Short mmCIF file of C-alpha atoms in Angstrom, two decimals:
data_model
loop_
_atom_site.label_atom_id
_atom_site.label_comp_id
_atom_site.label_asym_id
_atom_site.label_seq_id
_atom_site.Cartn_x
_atom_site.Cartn_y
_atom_site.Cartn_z
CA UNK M 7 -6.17 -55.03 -41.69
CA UNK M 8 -7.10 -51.44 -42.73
CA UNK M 9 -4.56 -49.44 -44.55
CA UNK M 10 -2.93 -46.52 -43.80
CA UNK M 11 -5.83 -44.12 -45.99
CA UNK M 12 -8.61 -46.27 -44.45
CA UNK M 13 -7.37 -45.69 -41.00
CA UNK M 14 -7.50 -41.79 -42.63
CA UNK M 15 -10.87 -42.14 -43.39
CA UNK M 16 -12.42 -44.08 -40.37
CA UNK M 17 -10.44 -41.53 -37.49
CA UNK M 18 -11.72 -38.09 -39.92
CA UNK M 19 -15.34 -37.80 -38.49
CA UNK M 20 -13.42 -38.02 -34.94
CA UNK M 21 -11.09 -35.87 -36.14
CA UNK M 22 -13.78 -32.58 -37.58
CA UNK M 23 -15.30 -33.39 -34.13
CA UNK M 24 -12.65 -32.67 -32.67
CA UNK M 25 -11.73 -29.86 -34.60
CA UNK M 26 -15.29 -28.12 -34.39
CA UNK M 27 -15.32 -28.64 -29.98
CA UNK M 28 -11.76 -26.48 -30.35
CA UNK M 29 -12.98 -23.82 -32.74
CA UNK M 30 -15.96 -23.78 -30.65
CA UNK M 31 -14.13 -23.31 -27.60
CA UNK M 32 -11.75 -20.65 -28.86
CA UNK M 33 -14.60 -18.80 -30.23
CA UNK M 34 -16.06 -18.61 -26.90
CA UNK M 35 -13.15 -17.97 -25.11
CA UNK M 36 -11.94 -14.91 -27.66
CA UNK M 37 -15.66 -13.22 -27.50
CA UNK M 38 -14.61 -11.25 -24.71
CA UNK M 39 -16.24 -8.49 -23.14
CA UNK M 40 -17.45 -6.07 -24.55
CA UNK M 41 -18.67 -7.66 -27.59
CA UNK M 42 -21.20 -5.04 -28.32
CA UNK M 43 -22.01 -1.24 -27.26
CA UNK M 44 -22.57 -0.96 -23.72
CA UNK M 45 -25.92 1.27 -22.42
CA UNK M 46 -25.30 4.27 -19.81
CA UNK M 47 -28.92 5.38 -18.44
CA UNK M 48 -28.90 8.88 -16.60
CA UNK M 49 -32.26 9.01 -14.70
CA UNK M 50 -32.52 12.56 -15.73
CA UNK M 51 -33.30 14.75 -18.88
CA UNK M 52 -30.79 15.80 -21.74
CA UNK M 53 -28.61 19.44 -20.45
CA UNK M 54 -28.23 19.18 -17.11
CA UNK M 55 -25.23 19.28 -15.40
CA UNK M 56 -24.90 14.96 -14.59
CA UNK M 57 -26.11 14.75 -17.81
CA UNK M 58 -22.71 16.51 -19.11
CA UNK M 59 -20.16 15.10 -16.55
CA UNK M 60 -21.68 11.47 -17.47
CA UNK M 61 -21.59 11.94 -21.32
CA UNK M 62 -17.40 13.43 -21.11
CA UNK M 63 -16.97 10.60 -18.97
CA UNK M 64 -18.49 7.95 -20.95
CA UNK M 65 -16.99 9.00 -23.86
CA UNK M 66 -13.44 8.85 -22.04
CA UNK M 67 -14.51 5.46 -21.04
CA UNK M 68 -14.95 3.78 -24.44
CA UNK M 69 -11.74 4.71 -25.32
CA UNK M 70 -10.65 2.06 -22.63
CA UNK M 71 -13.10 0.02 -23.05
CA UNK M 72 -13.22 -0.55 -26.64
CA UNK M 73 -16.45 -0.46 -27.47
CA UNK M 74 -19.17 2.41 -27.77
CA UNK M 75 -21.16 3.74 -24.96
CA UNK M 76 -24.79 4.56 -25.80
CA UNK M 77 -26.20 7.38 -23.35
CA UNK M 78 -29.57 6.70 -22.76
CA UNK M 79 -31.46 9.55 -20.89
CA UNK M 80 -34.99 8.33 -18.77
CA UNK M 81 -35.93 11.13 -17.06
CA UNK M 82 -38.44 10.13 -13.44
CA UNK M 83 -39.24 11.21 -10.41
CA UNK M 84 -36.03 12.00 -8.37
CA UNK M 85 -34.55 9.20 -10.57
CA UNK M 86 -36.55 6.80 -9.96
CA UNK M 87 -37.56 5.61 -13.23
CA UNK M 88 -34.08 5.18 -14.82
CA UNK M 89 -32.19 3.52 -11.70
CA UNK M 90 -34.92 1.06 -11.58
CA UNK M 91 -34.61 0.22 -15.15
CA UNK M 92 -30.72 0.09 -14.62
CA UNK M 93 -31.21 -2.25 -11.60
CA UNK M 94 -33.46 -4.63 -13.06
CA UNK M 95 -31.54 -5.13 -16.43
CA UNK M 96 -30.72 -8.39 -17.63
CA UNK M 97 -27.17 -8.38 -15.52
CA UNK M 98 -24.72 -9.09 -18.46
CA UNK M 99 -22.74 -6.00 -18.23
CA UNK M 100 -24.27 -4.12 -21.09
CA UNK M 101 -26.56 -2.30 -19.10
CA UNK M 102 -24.77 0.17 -16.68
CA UNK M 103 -26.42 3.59 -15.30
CA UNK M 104 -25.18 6.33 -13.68
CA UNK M 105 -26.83 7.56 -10.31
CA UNK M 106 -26.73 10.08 -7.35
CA UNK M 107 -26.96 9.42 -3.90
CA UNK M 108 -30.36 10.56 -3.54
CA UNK M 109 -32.09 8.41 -5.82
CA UNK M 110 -31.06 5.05 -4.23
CA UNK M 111 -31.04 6.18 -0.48
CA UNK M 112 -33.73 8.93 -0.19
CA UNK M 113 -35.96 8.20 -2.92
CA UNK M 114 -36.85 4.55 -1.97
CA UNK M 115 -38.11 5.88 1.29
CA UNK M 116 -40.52 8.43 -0.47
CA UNK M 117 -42.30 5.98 -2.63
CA UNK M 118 -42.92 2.11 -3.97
CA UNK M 119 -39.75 1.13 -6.19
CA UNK M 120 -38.62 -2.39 -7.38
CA UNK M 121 -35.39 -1.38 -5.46
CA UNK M 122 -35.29 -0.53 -1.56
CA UNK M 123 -31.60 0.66 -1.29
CA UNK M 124 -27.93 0.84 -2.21
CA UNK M 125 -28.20 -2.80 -1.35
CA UNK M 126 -29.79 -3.80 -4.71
CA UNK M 127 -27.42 -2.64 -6.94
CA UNK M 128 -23.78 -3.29 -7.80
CA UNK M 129 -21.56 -0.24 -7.19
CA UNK M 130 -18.86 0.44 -9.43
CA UNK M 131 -16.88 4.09 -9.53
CA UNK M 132 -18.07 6.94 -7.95
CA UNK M 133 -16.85 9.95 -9.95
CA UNK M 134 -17.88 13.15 -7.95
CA UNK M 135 -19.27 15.56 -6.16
CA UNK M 136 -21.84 17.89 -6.88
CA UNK M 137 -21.04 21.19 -4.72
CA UNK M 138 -24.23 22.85 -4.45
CA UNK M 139 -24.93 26.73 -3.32
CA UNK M 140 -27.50 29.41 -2.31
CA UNK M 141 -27.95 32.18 -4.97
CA UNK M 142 -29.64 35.52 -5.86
CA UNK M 143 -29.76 37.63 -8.55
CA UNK M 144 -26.68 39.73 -8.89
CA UNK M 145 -29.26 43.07 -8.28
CA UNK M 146 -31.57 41.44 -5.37
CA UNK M 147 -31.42 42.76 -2.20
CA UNK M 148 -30.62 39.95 -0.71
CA UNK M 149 -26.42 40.74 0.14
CA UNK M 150 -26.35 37.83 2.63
CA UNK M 151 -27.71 34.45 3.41
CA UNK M 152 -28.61 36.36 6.76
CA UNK M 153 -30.33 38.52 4.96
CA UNK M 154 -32.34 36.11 3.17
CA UNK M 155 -33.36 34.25 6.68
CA UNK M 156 -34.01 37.96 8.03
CA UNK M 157 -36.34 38.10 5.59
CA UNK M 158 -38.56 35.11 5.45
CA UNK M 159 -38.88 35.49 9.34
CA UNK M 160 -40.86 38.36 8.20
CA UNK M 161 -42.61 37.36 5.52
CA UNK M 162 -43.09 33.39 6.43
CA UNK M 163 -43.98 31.23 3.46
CA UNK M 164 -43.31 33.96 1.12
CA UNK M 165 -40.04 34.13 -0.02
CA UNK M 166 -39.64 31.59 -2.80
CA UNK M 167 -36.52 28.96 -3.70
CA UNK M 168 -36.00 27.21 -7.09
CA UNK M 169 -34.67 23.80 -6.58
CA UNK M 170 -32.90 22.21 -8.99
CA UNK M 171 -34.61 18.45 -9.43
CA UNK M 172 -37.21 16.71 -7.88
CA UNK M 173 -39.05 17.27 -4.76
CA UNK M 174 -36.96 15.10 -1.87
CA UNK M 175 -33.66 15.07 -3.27
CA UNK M 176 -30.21 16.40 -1.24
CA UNK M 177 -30.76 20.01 -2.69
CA UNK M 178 -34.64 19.81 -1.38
CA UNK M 179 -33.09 18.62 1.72
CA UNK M 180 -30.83 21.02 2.03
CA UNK M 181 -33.31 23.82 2.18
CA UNK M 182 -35.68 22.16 3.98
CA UNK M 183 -32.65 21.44 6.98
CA UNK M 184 -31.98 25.40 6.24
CA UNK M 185 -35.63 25.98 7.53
CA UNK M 186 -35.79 23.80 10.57
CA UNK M 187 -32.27 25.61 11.89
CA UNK M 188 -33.33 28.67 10.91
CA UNK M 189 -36.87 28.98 12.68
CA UNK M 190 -37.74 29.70 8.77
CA UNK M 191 -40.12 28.76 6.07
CA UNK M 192 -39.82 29.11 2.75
CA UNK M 193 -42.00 28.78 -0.62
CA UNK M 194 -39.78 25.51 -2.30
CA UNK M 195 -40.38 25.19 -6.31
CA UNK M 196 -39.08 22.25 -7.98
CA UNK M 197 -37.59 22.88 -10.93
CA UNK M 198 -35.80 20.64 -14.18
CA UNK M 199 -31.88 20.33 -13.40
CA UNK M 200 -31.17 23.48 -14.49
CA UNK M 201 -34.53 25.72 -15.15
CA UNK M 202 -34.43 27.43 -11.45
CA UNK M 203 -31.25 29.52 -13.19
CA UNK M 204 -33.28 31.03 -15.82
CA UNK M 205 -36.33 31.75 -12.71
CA UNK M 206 -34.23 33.39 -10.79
CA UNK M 207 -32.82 35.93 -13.45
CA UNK M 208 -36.19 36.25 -15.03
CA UNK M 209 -37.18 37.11 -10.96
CA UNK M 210 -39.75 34.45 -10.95
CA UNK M 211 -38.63 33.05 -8.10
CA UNK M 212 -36.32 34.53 -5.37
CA UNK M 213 -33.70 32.29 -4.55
CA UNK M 214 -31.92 29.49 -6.16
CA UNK M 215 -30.46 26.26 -4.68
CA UNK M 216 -28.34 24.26 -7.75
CA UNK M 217 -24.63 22.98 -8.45
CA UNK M 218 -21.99 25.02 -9.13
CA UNK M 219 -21.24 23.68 -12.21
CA UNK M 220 -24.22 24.99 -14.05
CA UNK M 221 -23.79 28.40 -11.90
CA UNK M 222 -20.12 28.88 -12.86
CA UNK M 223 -20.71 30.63 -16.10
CA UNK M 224 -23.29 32.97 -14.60
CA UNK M 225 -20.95 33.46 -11.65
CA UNK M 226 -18.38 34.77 -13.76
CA UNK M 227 -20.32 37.27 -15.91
CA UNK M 228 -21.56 38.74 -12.76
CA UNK M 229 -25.42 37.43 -13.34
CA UNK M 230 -25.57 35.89 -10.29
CA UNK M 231 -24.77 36.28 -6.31
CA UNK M 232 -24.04 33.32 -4.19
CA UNK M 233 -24.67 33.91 -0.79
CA UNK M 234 -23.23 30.69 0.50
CA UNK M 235 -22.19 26.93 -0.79
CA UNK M 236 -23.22 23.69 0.60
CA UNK M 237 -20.80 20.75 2.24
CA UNK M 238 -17.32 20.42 4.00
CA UNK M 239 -15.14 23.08 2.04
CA UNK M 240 -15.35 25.91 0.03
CA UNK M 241 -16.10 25.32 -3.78
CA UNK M 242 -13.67 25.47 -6.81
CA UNK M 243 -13.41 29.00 -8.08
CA UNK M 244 -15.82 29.95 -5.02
CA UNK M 245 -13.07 30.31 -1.92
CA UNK M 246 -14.04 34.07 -1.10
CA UNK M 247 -18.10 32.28 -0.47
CA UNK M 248 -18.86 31.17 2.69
CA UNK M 249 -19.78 27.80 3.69
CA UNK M 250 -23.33 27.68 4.82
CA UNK M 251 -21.89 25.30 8.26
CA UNK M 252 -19.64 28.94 8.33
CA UNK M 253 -22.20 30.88 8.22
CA UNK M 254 -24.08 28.90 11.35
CA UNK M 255 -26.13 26.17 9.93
CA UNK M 256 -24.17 22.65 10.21
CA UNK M 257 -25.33 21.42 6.34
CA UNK M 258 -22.85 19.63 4.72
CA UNK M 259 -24.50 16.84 2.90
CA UNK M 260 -24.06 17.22 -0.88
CA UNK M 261 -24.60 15.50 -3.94
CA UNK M 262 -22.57 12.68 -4.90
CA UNK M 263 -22.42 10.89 -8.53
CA UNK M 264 -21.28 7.34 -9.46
CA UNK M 265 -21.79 4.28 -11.79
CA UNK M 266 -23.49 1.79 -11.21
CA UNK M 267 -25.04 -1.74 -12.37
CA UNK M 268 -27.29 -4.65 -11.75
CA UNK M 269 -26.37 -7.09 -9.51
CA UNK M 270 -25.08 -10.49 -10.46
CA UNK M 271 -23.17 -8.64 -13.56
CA UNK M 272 -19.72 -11.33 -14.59
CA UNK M 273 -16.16 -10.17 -12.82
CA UNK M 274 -14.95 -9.88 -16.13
CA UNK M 275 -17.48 -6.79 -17.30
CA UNK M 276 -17.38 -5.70 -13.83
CA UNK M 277 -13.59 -5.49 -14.03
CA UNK M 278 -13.28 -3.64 -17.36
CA UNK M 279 -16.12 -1.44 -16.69
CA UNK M 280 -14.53 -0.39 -13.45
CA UNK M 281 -11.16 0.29 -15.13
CA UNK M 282 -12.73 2.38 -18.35
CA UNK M 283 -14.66 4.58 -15.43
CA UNK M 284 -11.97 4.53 -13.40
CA UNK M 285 -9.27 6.34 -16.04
CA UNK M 286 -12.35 8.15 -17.17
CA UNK M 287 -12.13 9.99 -13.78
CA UNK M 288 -8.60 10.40 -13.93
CA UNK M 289 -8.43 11.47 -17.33
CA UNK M 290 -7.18 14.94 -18.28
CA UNK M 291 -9.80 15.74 -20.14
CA UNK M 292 -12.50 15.06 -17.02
CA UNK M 293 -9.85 17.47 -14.91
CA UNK M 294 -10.00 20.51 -17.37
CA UNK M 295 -13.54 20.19 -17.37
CA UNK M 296 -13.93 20.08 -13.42
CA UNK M 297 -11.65 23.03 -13.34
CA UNK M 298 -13.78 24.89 -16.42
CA UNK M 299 -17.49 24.28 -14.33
CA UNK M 300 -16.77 23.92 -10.69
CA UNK M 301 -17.30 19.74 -10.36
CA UNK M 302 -15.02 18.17 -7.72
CA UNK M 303 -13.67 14.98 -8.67
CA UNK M 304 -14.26 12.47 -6.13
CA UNK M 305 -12.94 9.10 -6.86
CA UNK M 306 -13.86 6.25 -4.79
CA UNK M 307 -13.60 2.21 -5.72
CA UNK M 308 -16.33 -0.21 -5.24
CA UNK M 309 -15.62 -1.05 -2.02
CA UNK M 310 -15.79 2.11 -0.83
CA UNK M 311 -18.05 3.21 -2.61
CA UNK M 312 -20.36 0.53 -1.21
CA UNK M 313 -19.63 1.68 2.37
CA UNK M 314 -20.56 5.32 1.91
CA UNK M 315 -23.52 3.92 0.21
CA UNK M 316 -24.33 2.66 2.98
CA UNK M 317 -23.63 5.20 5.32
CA UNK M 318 -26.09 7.27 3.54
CA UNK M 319 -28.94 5.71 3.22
CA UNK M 320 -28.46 4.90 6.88
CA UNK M 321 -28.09 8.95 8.00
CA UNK M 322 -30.73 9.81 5.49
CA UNK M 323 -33.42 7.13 6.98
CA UNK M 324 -33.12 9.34 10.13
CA UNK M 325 -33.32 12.72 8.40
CA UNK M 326 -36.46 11.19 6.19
CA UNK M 327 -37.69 10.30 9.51
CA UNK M 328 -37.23 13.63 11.32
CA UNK M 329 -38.96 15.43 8.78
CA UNK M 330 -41.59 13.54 8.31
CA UNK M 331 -41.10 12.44 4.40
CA UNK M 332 -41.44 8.62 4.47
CA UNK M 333 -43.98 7.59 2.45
CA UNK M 334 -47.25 6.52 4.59
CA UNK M 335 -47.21 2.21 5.28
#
């Protein structure tokens, strides 16, 4: 018959096993996400306007979130390089990028990606908008976007337009949609997000096509003349400007901006990450900077999010295919 400290002794090895299974188990239950810094990749260089709105944001984010937020720029072809590297990341919630429309409906039609659409990726918050316009120099004699169309009727080919980003983005197709209604052609020049500003003061180009948030501060020292904004209603700061659809050519596509991850990614990181990005958007801090540049807050959830996705990269198939884009089979 064992004694009461034998009994002790026999049941203890049972007992530490016991004991290490719970500790175990609460340690794996309290290592809730995040337990590290989560990774934001812009597809696009340092100083551009996303670049900005996706940095406040981020940084508005962690304070939900708890954890740090590492911006990560990867600069590609129309944003190529860095959504694919978002889409294909381990899917574990610490890899998270931000995006625009363009890159995941448009740019999978122009060329060989490891993604083919919106379908391959887990949307999450869009943010914004991206209200784009038409500009001159403050001095050029351009007064008018009719007077700019006057003009390259005349001189065909020869009138040149800075574009901000890569070739086959919204703002290229904006201008390029501008020249099919317009009987027009134009001389397009890509430029970096926000070098065509600079060309078009220093007069080596014409015309400028980029968002109003990295015009607004030329807009207001007088630098610059817009001669008509992009999409469904007049800018922020820009109601005396005409619409281009006002002005007789039906273009109101714009940019849109968003945040999204890899497919497969657990609830619970999708969950938190949607809530950090989601008072991000709302944040007062996001709101005085819309007001300061121009930006138009756009909030949509994931789901629909997801359907305008979709939407998209459904209209912009046909446009692709209109103009001839798609990359040859």
């Amino acid at each position: 018959m064992l004694h009461r400290s034998d009994r002790w002794l026999a049941t203890t090895p049972v007992l530490v096993l016991l004991l290490l299974l719970l500790v175990s188990a609460g340690s794996a239950l309290g290592a809730a996400y995040p337990t590290k810094p989560v990774n934001l990749i812009i597809p696009l260089a340092a100083g551009g306007a996303p670049d900005a709105t996706f940095r406040l944001l981020s940084s508005e984010a962690e304070k939900e979130l708890g954890r740090k937020i590492v911006v990560i720029n990867r600069p590609g072809p129309g944003g190529a390089t860095g959504v694919a590297e978002t889409i294909i990341a381990k899917p574990d919630g610490y890899t998270i990028g931000m995006c625009a429309v363009a890159m995941v409906t448009i740019q999978p039609l122009m060329q060989d990606l490891p993604f083919k659409g919106p379908d391959d990726l887990m949307a999450l918050v869009q943010t914004n908008e991206a209200p784009t316009l038409i500009y001159v120099k403050a001095d050029s004699p351009f007064q008018s976007l009719k007077d700019l169309v006057e003009e390259a009727k005349k001189r065909p080919g020869q009138v040149s337009v800075g574009v901000a980003g890569a070739p086959y983005n919204i703002l290229h197709m904006q201008l390029v949609l501008l020249e099919k209604m317009a009987g027009v052609k134009f001389n397009f020049v890509p430029y970096g997000s926000a070098d065509h500003i600079p060309a078009v003061l220093g007069r080596t180009v014409d015309v400028g096509i980029g968002q109003v948030a990295l015009l607004t501060q030329h807009i207001k020292a007088g630098s610059t003349r817009t001669l008509g904004v992009f999409g469904g209603k007049r800018a922020k700061g820009l109601e005396d400007v005409p619409l281009v659809k006002e002005l007789g050519y039906d273009i109101t596509d714009i940019p849109y901006e968003f945040v999204m991850g890899p497919k497969g990614m657990p609830k619970e990181a999708t969950d938190k990450l949607i809530a950090a990005y989601t008072k991000a958007a709302k944040s007062q801090a996001f709101q005085e900077y819309a007001d300061r540049t121009g930006l138009a807050i756009a909030y949509a959830d994931a789901e629909e999010l997801t359907r305008k996705l979709q939407a998209s990269a459904e209209r912009y198939k046909k446009i692709v295919d209109e103009l001839g884009w798609a990359k040859k089979k």
